[in-house]
Coordinates of C-alpha atoms in Angstrom, one line a residue:
M1 CA 124.7 124.8 120.0
S2 CA 122.4 126.1 117.3
K3 CA 118.6 126.0 117.9
N4 CA 116.5 124.6 115.1
S5 CA 119.7 123.1 113.6
I6 CA 120.0 119.4 112.8
D7 CA 123.2 117.5 112.1
I8 CA 122.7 114.3 110.1
I9 CA 125.5 111.7 110.0
T10 CA 125.3 109.0 107.4
L11 CA 127.1 105.7 107.7
G12 CA 127.2 102.9 105.3
C13 CA 126.1 102.7 101.6
S14 CA 124.7 105.2 99.1
K15 CA 121.2 103.8 99.7
N16 CA 121.5 105.2 103.3
L17 CA 122.7 108.5 101.8
V18 CA 119.5 108.8 99.8
D19 CA 117.4 108.3 103.0
S20 CA 119.4 111.0 104.8
E21 CA 119.0 113.4 101.9
T22 CA 115.2 112.8 102.0
L23 CA 115.1 113.4 105.7
M24 CA 117.1 116.6 105.4
T25 CA 114.7 117.9 102.7
L26 CA 111.7 117.2 105.0
F27 CA 113.3 119.0 107.9
E28 CA 114.3 122.0 105.8
Q29 CA 110.7 122.3 104.5
N30 CA 109.7 122.6 108.1
G31 CA 112.1 125.4 108.9
Y32 CA 115.2 123.6 110.2
R33 CA 118.8 124.1 109.1
C34 CA 120.5 120.8 108.3
T35 CA 124.2 120.0 108.2
H36 CA 125.4 116.7 106.8
D37 CA 128.4 114.7 108.1
S38 CA 129.9 117.5 110.1
E39 CA 133.1 116.7 111.9
M40 CA 131.9 118.6 114.9
P41 CA 128.1 118.6 115.2
E42 CA 126.8 122.1 116.2
G43 CA 123.1 121.6 116.1
D44 CA 120.9 120.9 119.1
I45 CA 119.7 117.7 117.4
V46 CA 121.8 115.0 115.9
V47 CA 120.5 112.1 113.8
V48 CA 122.7 109.1 113.1
N49 CA 121.8 106.9 110.0
T50 CA 123.4 103.6 110.8
C51 CA 124.7 100.6 108.8
G52 CA 124.4 97.0 109.9
F53 CA 125.9 95.2 106.9
I54 CA 129.1 93.6 108.3
E55 CA 130.9 93.6 111.6
D56 CA 133.2 96.6 110.8
A57 CA 130.2 98.7 109.7
K58 CA 128.2 97.8 112.8
Q59 CA 131.1 98.7 115.0
E60 CA 131.6 102.0 113.3
S61 CA 127.9 102.8 113.9
I62 CA 128.0 101.8 117.5
D63 CA 131.2 103.8 118.2
T64 CA 129.6 106.9 116.5
I65 CA 126.5 106.6 118.7
L66 CA 128.5 106.2 121.9
E67 CA 130.6 109.2 121.0
L68 CA 127.5 111.3 120.5
A69 CA 125.9 109.9 123.6
Q70 CA 128.9 111.2 125.6
A71 CA 128.6 114.6 123.9
K72 CA 125.0 114.7 124.9
E73 CA 125.9 114.0 128.5
E74 CA 128.4 116.8 128.4
G75 CA 125.8 119.2 127.1
Q76 CA 127.3 119.6 123.6
I77 CA 124.1 118.4 121.9
K78 CA 120.5 118.4 123.2
R79 CA 118.9 115.5 121.5
L80 CA 120.1 112.3 119.8
Y81 CA 118.2 110.1 117.4
V82 CA 119.3 107.0 115.6
M83 CA 117.8 105.4 112.4
G84 CA 118.8 102.9 109.8
C85 CA 119.8 99.3 109.3
L86 CA 121.5 98.7 112.6
S87 CA 118.6 99.9 114.7
Q88 CA 116.2 98.2 112.4
R89 CA 117.8 94.9 113.3
Y90 CA 118.9 95.4 116.9
L91 CA 116.3 97.8 118.2
E92 CA 115.6 96.3 121.6
E93 CA 119.2 95.5 122.4
L94 CA 120.4 99.0 121.5
K95 CA 117.6 100.7 123.5
A96 CA 118.8 98.8 126.6
E97 CA 122.5 99.4 126.0
I98 CA 122.5 103.1 125.1
P99 CA 119.7 104.9 127.0
Q100 CA 121.1 108.3 126.1
V101 CA 119.5 108.1 122.7
D102 CA 116.1 109.9 122.8
K103 CA 114.5 107.6 120.2
W104 CA 115.4 104.8 117.9
Y105 CA 114.0 104.4 114.4
G106 CA 114.4 101.6 111.9
K107 CA 115.0 101.6 108.2
F108 CA 111.6 102.6 107.1
N109 CA 109.8 104.6 109.8
Y110 CA 112.4 107.5 110.1
K111 CA 109.9 110.1 108.8
Q112 CA 108.2 109.8 112.1
L113 CA 111.0 112.0 113.4
L114 CA 109.2 115.0 112.0
T115 CA 106.2 114.7 114.2
D116 CA 108.3 113.5 117.1
I117 CA 110.2 116.8 117.2
S118 CA 107.1 118.9 116.8
A119 CA 107.7 119.7 113.1
D120 CA 104.9 119.8 110.6
N121 CA 103.2 116.6 109.6
S122 CA 104.5 116.9 106.0
T123 CA 106.3 113.7 105.1
T124 CA 106.7 114.0 101.4
C125 CA 109.3 115.7 99.3
N126 CA 107.1 115.8 96.2
G127 CA 110.0 114.4 94.2
V128 CA 112.4 117.1 95.4
R129 CA 115.5 116.0 97.3
R130 CA 118.4 118.0 98.6
I131 CA 121.5 116.1 97.5
T132 CA 124.6 116.1 99.6
T133 CA 126.9 115.1 96.7
P134 CA 128.4 117.7 94.3
R135 CA 125.4 119.1 92.4
H136 CA 126.4 117.5 89.1
Y137 CA 125.8 113.9 90.3
A138 CA 123.2 112.1 92.4
Y139 CA 122.1 108.7 93.5
I140 CA 118.8 107.3 92.4
K141 CA 117.4 104.5 94.6
I142 CA 115.0 102.5 92.5
S143 CA 113.9 99.8 95.0
E144 CA 114.2 98.7 98.6
G145 CA 114.9 95.2 100.0
C146 CA 116.0 92.0 98.3
D147 CA 114.3 88.7 97.4
R148 CA 117.6 86.8 97.2
H149 CA 118.7 84.7 100.1
C150 CA 122.5 84.5 99.9
A151 CA 123.7 82.4 102.8
Y152 CA 126.0 85.1 104.3
C153 CA 123.8 88.2 103.8
A154 CA 121.8 89.8 106.6
I155 CA 120.4 92.6 104.3
P156 CA 117.0 90.8 103.6
I157 CA 116.6 90.4 107.4
M158 CA 116.9 94.2 107.8
T159 CA 115.2 95.5 104.6
G160 CA 112.6 92.8 103.8
R161 CA 111.3 91.8 100.4
H162 CA 112.1 93.6 97.2
V163 CA 109.9 96.6 96.6
S164 CA 110.3 98.5 93.4
R165 CA 109.5 102.2 93.1
P166 CA 107.0 103.1 90.3
M167 CA 108.7 104.0 87.1
E168 CA 107.0 107.4 86.6
E169 CA 108.0 108.4 90.1
I170 CA 111.7 107.6 89.4
L171 CA 111.6 109.4 86.1
E172 CA 110.0 112.5 87.6
E173 CA 112.8 112.6 90.3
V174 CA 115.4 112.5 87.5
R175 CA 113.7 115.4 85.7
L176 CA 113.6 117.5 88.8
L177 CA 117.2 116.8 89.6
V178 CA 118.2 117.7 86.0
A179 CA 116.4 121.0 86.4
N180 CA 118.5 121.6 89.4
G181 CA 121.8 121.0 87.6
T182 CA 122.4 117.3 88.1
K183 CA 123.9 115.6 85.0
E184 CA 125.1 112.2 86.2
F185 CA 123.0 109.5 87.9
Q186 CA 124.1 106.5 89.9
I187 CA 121.3 104.0 89.7
I188 CA 121.3 102.0 93.0
A189 CA 119.4 99.1 94.5
Q190 CA 120.2 96.1 96.5
E191 CA 119.5 94.1 93.3
L192 CA 118.7 96.4 90.4
T193 CA 118.2 93.6 87.8
Y194 CA 115.1 92.5 89.8
Y195 CA 113.5 95.9 89.3
G196 CA 109.9 95.8 88.3
I197 CA 109.1 92.1 88.9
D198 CA 106.9 92.9 92.0
I199 CA 104.8 95.6 90.3
Y200 CA 105.0 94.9 86.6
G201 CA 105.4 91.1 86.6
R202 CA 108.7 91.1 84.8
Q203 CA 112.1 92.7 84.8
H204 CA 111.8 96.3 83.7
I205 CA 115.3 97.7 84.4
A206 CA 116.1 98.0 80.7
E207 CA 112.9 100.0 80.0
L208 CA 113.6 102.2 83.0
V209 CA 117.1 103.0 82.0
N210 CA 116.1 103.6 78.3
R211 CA 113.4 106.1 79.4
M212 CA 115.8 107.8 81.7
A213 CA 118.4 108.1 78.9
V214 CA 116.1 110.1 76.7
I215 CA 115.5 112.8 79.3
E216 CA 117.2 115.9 78.1
G217 CA 120.2 116.9 80.3
V218 CA 121.0 113.4 81.4
E219 CA 124.7 113.1 80.5
W220 CA 125.6 109.8 82.3
I221 CA 123.7 106.9 83.8
R222 CA 125.7 104.3 85.8
L223 CA 124.4 101.0 87.1
H224 CA 125.1 99.5 90.6
Y225 CA 124.5 96.1 92.2
A226 CA 123.3 93.7 89.6
Y227 CA 122.9 90.0 90.3
P228 CA 124.3 87.3 87.9
T229 CA 121.3 84.9 87.9
H230 CA 118.6 85.7 85.3
F231 CA 120.5 88.7 84.1
P232 CA 118.3 90.9 81.9
W233 CA 120.2 90.9 78.6
D234 CA 118.0 93.6 77.1
L235 CA 119.8 96.0 79.5
L236 CA 123.1 95.5 77.6
K237 CA 121.3 96.4 74.3
V238 CA 120.3 99.8 75.9
M239 CA 123.8 100.3 77.2
K240 CA 125.2 99.7 73.7
E241 CA 122.7 101.9 71.9
R242 CA 122.5 104.8 74.4
S243 CA 125.7 106.9 74.5
N244 CA 124.8 108.4 77.9
V245 CA 124.4 105.0 79.6
C246 CA 127.9 104.3 80.8
K247 CA 129.6 101.1 79.7
Y248 CA 129.9 100.1 83.3
I249 CA 128.1 97.7 85.6
D250 CA 128.6 96.7 89.2
I251 CA 127.8 93.0 89.7
A252 CA 128.9 91.2 92.9
L253 CA 130.0 87.7 92.0
Q254 CA 131.4 86.7 95.4
H255 CA 133.2 83.5 94.3
I256 CA 133.7 81.1 91.4
S257 CA 134.1 77.5 92.7
D258 CA 130.9 75.5 92.4
N259 CA 131.5 74.3 96.0
M260 CA 131.5 77.9 97.3
L261 CA 128.7 79.1 95.1
S262 CA 126.5 76.3 96.2
R263 CA 127.3 76.8 99.9
M264 CA 126.7 80.5 99.5
C265 CA 123.2 79.8 97.9
R266 CA 124.1 82.0 94.9
N267 CA 122.0 80.0 92.4
V268 CA 124.6 80.3 89.7
S269 CA 127.4 77.9 88.6
K270 CA 131.1 78.5 87.7
Q271 CA 130.4 77.8 84.0
E272 CA 127.4 80.2 83.9
T273 CA 129.6 82.9 85.5
Y274 CA 132.3 82.5 82.9
E275 CA 129.7 82.6 80.2
L276 CA 128.1 85.7 81.7
I277 CA 131.3 87.7 81.6
E278 CA 132.2 86.6 78.1
R279 CA 128.7 87.6 76.8
M280 CA 128.8 91.0 78.6
R281 CA 132.1 91.8 77.0
R282 CA 131.0 90.5 73.6
E283 CA 127.7 92.4 73.5
V284 CA 129.1 95.7 74.9
P285 CA 132.7 96.1 73.7
G286 CA 134.7 98.2 76.2
I287 CA 132.4 97.5 79.1
H288 CA 134.0 98.0 82.5
L289 CA 133.0 95.5 85.1
R290 CA 133.1 96.1 88.9
T291 CA 132.7 93.1 91.2
T292 CA 133.1 92.1 94.8
L293 CA 134.5 88.8 95.9
M294 CA 134.6 87.1 99.3
V295 CA 137.3 84.9 100.8
G296 CA 137.2 82.7 103.8
F297 CA 133.6 81.6 103.6
P298 CA 132.9 78.5 105.7
G299 CA 134.3 75.4 104.0
E300 CA 136.6 77.3 101.6
T301 CA 139.4 75.0 100.8
E302 CA 142.8 75.8 99.2
E303 CA 141.4 74.4 96.0
D304 CA 138.4 76.7 96.1
F305 CA 140.7 79.7 96.7
A306 CA 143.0 78.6 93.8
E307 CA 140.0 78.6 91.5
L308 CA 139.1 82.1 92.6
V309 CA 142.7 83.3 91.9
D310 CA 142.6 81.7 88.5
F311 CA 139.3 83.4 87.8
V312 CA 140.5 86.9 88.8
K313 CA 143.5 86.4 86.5
W314 CA 141.3 85.3 83.7
A315 CA 138.5 87.9 84.1
R316 CA 140.9 90.9 84.6
F317 CA 138.1 93.0 86.2
E318 CA 138.5 96.7 85.6
R319 CA 137.3 97.3 89.1
M320 CA 137.3 94.8 91.9
G321 CA 137.0 94.8 95.7
A322 CA 137.2 91.9 98.1
F323 CA 136.5 91.2 101.8
A324 CA 136.9 88.4 104.3
Y325 CA 133.8 86.6 105.5
S326 CA 132.4 87.6 108.8
E327 CA 129.6 85.7 110.5
E328 CA 126.3 87.6 110.7
D329 CA 123.6 86.7 113.2
G330 CA 120.5 85.1 111.7
T331 CA 121.9 84.3 108.3
F332 CA 121.8 80.8 106.8
S333 CA 125.6 80.4 107.1
A334 CA 125.7 81.5 110.8
D335 CA 123.0 79.0 111.6
N336 CA 124.2 76.1 109.5
Y337 CA 128.0 76.4 109.0
E338 CA 131.0 76.5 111.3
D339 CA 133.2 79.6 110.6
D340 CA 136.2 77.2 110.1
V341 CA 138.7 79.3 108.1
P342 CA 141.2 80.8 110.5
A343 CA 141.4 84.6 110.6
D344 CA 145.0 84.7 109.5
V345 CA 144.2 82.4 106.5
K346 CA 141.4 84.7 105.5
Q347 CA 143.7 87.7 105.6
K348 CA 146.4 86.0 103.6
R349 CA 143.9 85.1 100.9
L350 CA 142.5 88.6 100.9
D351 CA 145.9 90.1 100.6
K352 CA 146.9 87.8 97.8
L353 CA 143.7 88.5 95.8
M354 CA 144.2 92.3 96.1
R355 CA 147.8 92.1 95.1
I356 CA 146.8 90.4 92.0
Q357 CA 144.1 92.9 91.3
Q358 CA 146.5 95.8 91.9
R359 CA 148.7 94.5 89.2
I360 CA 145.8 94.0 86.8
S361 CA 144.4 97.4 87.5
G362 CA 147.9 99.0 86.9
E363 CA 148.1 97.2 83.5
I364 CA 144.6 98.3 82.5
E365 CA 145.1 101.9 83.5
A366 CA 148.4 102.0 81.6
E367 CA 146.6 101.0 78.5
N368 CA 144.8 104.4 78.6
V369 CA 148.0 106.4 78.2
G370 CA 147.9 108.2 74.9
K371 CA 144.1 107.9 74.6
T372 CA 141.5 110.7 74.6
L373 CA 138.9 110.2 77.3
R374 CA 135.8 112.3 78.3
I375 CA 135.8 113.2 82.0
V376 CA 133.7 115.1 84.5
I377 CA 135.4 117.3 87.0
D378 CA 134.4 116.5 90.6
R379 CA 136.6 118.8 92.7
V380 CA 139.9 120.5 93.2
E381 CA 142.5 118.8 95.4
D382 CA 145.9 120.2 96.1
D383 CA 147.3 121.1 92.7
Y384 CA 144.9 119.1 90.6
Y385 CA 141.5 119.0 89.2
V386 CA 140.1 115.6 90.0
G387 CA 137.7 114.0 87.5
R388 CA 136.3 110.7 86.4
T389 CA 135.6 108.9 83.2
E390 CA 132.3 107.0 82.4
F391 CA 134.0 103.9 83.7
C392 CA 134.5 105.3 87.3
S393 CA 131.9 105.6 90.0
P394 CA 132.4 108.3 92.6
E395 CA 134.5 107.6 95.7
V396 CA 135.2 103.9 94.9
D397 CA 136.9 103.9 91.4
P398 CA 140.1 105.4 89.9
E399 CA 140.2 109.1 89.2
V400 CA 141.8 111.3 86.5
L401 CA 144.1 114.1 87.7
V402 CA 144.6 117.2 85.6
H403 CA 147.2 119.7 86.9
I404 CA 145.7 123.2 87.6
D405 CA 148.4 124.7 85.4
N406 CA 146.7 123.2 82.4
G407 CA 144.0 125.8 82.4
E408 CA 140.9 126.7 84.3
L409 CA 138.2 123.9 84.5
E410 CA 134.8 124.0 86.0
I411 CA 133.5 121.6 88.7
G412 CA 130.7 119.6 87.1
S413 CA 131.7 120.2 83.5
F414 CA 132.8 117.6 81.0
Y415 CA 136.0 117.8 79.1
D416 CA 138.0 115.7 76.6
V417 CA 141.5 115.0 77.9
L418 CA 144.6 113.3 76.7
V419 CA 145.9 110.7 79.2
T420 CA 149.6 111.3 79.7
D421 CA 150.5 108.9 82.6
S422 CA 149.1 106.3 84.9
E423 CA 149.4 104.7 88.3
D424 CA 147.8 101.5 89.6
F425 CA 144.5 103.1 90.3
D426 CA 144.6 106.6 88.8
L427 CA 145.4 108.5 85.5
Y428 CA 147.0 111.8 84.7
A429 CA 145.8 113.9 81.8
K430 CA 145.7 117.3 80.2
P431 CA 142.8 119.0 78.4
I432 CA 142.6 118.9 74.6

């Protein structure tokens, strides 16, 4: 057990990771040594940053807390703290059920940890953040919360209304990270296309990305978690004109049948969704779309699912994930609908959708064979350098494998490669 050493464990999304990185920076400014996601925590203090999005994520958070509570009882760690979305939502219940935790924090008051463990009162990073990702890429969170009210989603319950960060603050963070060697930026928000409405009176995501793109040293900017309604079309103009804005956008569509979209409170129609995709691909040739779809939402009929299957075959998404509906306490769907699609039907629909996507992905990746692509190298794994193109976000998208016998490459550097072979979700290449 190491004195003045803190282990921080992050569960859930990249937005949580940014919070953990901020907390680590504050602790280190106050003389603590921090370790992130250690398999075996060695510090006398452990902080768990929890996720409360869906049932599986909540269970993972609870299991992690219980495991560490046991470690505390056995004397392996001295103090245990919990923060994040799960404790934001279920604070009183968790306090009663797991008394071994020294203190619980929510999503937004976690900086209080510094004073609670007798650290300095400093609670600002002054724009500096210690990133836990490889140095060449980082996540930039441009807002908190969400003003959308999708029927199935508990995130607004946990995070509250949409709150944009001031533009100059974000741009200064990018400049500081560039000075520290970061080249690639994943722009994240629960709903990034809403950025700026609360503080500037209109959508400002296009201006933000454009100003970010002109910062010297920014090689790639990638956009995550757009919303289809009132999509800011000027963002596509920036994407087309700025070579360092990746032709990639993550836009969760959830479903396609008007019946489901209405019941989900998505405020978009089937026709509008088809037109959205057609226009995106028309205005930015070569754009890669990532989406997430849901099966088994209350009331989903075989006809609704058939429409979704036809949509996936038509859209041929370059990147697609799917999940089965699970009821979340306090949401509109939990309060107003019966979870009437049997679990085995949900799983069959999910499996069918992903089989279709695997075939589509394999065909799309095969089209790259013989092409020259620009990649960044993330790591070395077994006998390969593992990299990504501009069309691939870290950890969730296909990768490009370059055999180490092809020459010495540097982590975090960019290379042109010739694609020599493909699999359903990965490419093989050699440097040019």
